[in-house]
Phi, psi and omega in degrees: 000322180297323180293325178295318178298321179298326179284326183289328183300305179296328180296318180294321178297317180299315180299320180296319179297317180298318180297321180297317180297316180298315180298320181300313183290328177294314180295318181299317182293323182288322187267357182299130182272165177298333184294348182247010182285143175231129183256146173269150183083178183269145180246117179283103182268317179224131171209118178230123181295139182300334178292342183256006186260135173271318180196158172231125178237147180228123176258128179261114183300319187288324183259343183075010183271144174240122172263140182219129176242123179264137181245144176209147179265132175272183186295338180266006177085011179269137180279127174253145185241139179229125179279123181232028179294172183300335182259014181298139178239116184299338182274353181264153177255122181260138185292124176297321180295316180297317179292322179298314179299320180298311180297315181299316184287333182258012174237008178222120182234096173264109191267154183278324181198157171263128183253345179197149173236011186256005176067028178279069190296324184300326182298336185243015179072024184252359175286334176221070191298147180289322182234136174241117184251124178245120179254111179266124179267159180294337180277004175096353180275150177243140173239123182248125181245137179245135178246134182244224185287164171280155174289161182306326180276355177078358183277338185228167169227165183263147182211158168210164181252135181309135180094355181238154175261358184279135178242134185234165168256140179221160182307135180296348176301335178297325178294319179297319179294315183295337183280352185289145174236186185306322183298332181283347182257356180299143181299130182280353174276096186282319180226149173209096186242128177282141178298333178294339179262355186262131183259306181220160175229144176234139177221128173224155185224126188289318190302325179237015177057027177289135177215121184231135175235134183222145170275149176263120182243122177269119182286172180300332180274003177086008180268139179279134176237148181244120183243118182290137173241354178205131009275005179209164177263107186195159179281168179254164177267166175301333180295320177294317178300319178296321180295316179293326177297320177294324182285321180287341175237058191290114177247122182259166175284311176186166173276150180225149176273118178230120178283157184303324181286350180261359183301323179298318181302323182261008178071022183257001173287332178212079188303145182283321186242146184215130177236144169231118178253109183261127182270164178298335180284350184098344176290152177219153176245131183239125185238137176239137179228148179276173165296166181291131179234109179052044176085006180228151168255132177257145184199182177200162173254143176297141183086356180252138183262017181234149176257156180221169176232144180234130177293147177300337178285342180269349188230129180235147171098340186304321187257005182288147178299155180304319183291347176270328181283333179267165173304121187288350183249147182283334187210046183297134181209170180249143184299330181294337185265351189254135176267318178201157174227124178248129182242138175233132177220106186062233180262013180248158180201165172211160177229123177258116180257138187225143169212088185237127183288155178299135179082002181246148180281164180295342180268000183303146184302322183275351181290146175248123180223119182228143173245111183052042176085354181262144178300123185252014182273073181242137181229167172270181185295341178269002178090006179284122184276130178287332175293323177296320179300316180293312182297317180298321181294331179278314183289340185243040173287114186278140173289130179277326180180175178249146180207073185292338182272354182290150173239088186299143176271112183255008186296330182275357180084166181288138177283326190211147177211153176227127179243118181259134171241119181272180185284354172261011177069023173274138181249134176233126184249127174247129180236146185239119181248145183301129174256309174204194184292349184227012182207164183226139169286147182245131176245142175240121182048043174088357181244137180295128184277353186074017179240160168225157178234154178274155184303329183299333179294338181254327193233007182291134175264109185280353182061230181279352175275094187285000179257010181231027179275144166283161188291328179288318178291330175293324176297314181297323178294315179296319180299318179293321180296323179295320183287328190247007183289157174236111181056041176083005181243132174220127177247130179298142177301149178299144181285147168079000000 
């Protein structure tokens, strides 16, 4: 019997504890005040349509600054926005999209939860709120919203509406919006220059003393081309064109406030990059950019009193090597434009004669292609043309590097030369003089181009890789194909 009693005692205690817990939650649920209620979903506390708004103003307690956006409807019912904050500058253009987003975000408050109904403002930083937002409606009513501290997780901030004791949480993004001043609304399209109005472009870079000047040439098809005239006469690459396109249509991430003592921090005490865009009218735009700092380039335009930042994703080409910004080939040409190419190497030479119509391949039935008077229209079993291999190797001789300060020794004569005659009977001569054991200085029509090429561009044996031949070895391959073809087909012997 005693053992049964021993078992009943803990059982009775357990039942008593369970009853206490149930009673606690019943009492807690009954006595719970509104100040502790939490709602699921969003609560629309303030919503005013932009069509019904006269203005939105925001007072910043810490800075004492007031931003003000005035709204007006035009005859077509579209809302126009005008920035009239304390820092407004009539000579500046403020983005309609930026102002519209600002008004929309600060006139609609869909809150995440209600945290209090007892007006205990000090607990949430609302007894002395950081931001006071006044939304004036066209009907004459005002709605005042106060923003206080962030929530502990930083995702929300606390707010209440004048005349109410209710305190809510709303996205902390409202604080970022309320903190904006005039500089944040300036149009991010800093420049927009048509190529038809552009005469020359200049680009220099401090780290490697690169300096390039180019004329803007509008082709017959209306496309802008950039041709360098200093420090050499040569074409540009698409990378240079893309970079200039970004500069003539300069879109920034945003404007930033930088004090004079902070210029070193942002690399603007001695900017790395410099552009001068000269217009046909004689006017010019001058842009300075810093080295990349945490994924951004910082910069300014001469005559402008504001600094800006550009994401590295918005800007291409600034850090590319010189040989990438210029046309990578010394004599790139199209087969349709060439009548003949004569090559000399020591006491040997060859002449490639061409008559290929525009838009037609070198293998076209009506095309005429001859090597030293012999029919050169020979292909392998896969249709790869040996004449194409030779022409490509000549048209795509890559520049190895630039050396503008060099004084080439031409006393021993050119090691190698290529003479182009186009269909207008113009002749262009390229000569190659020894630079060292693996490279040659390049001259065009008797003048040093400031470039050199590596020996592989002239003499590399590509084997079965028909896209890596030097032009002399490509000639030897075509010559062999002409001698050994069977019915216009020649296949290179298997390796090894």
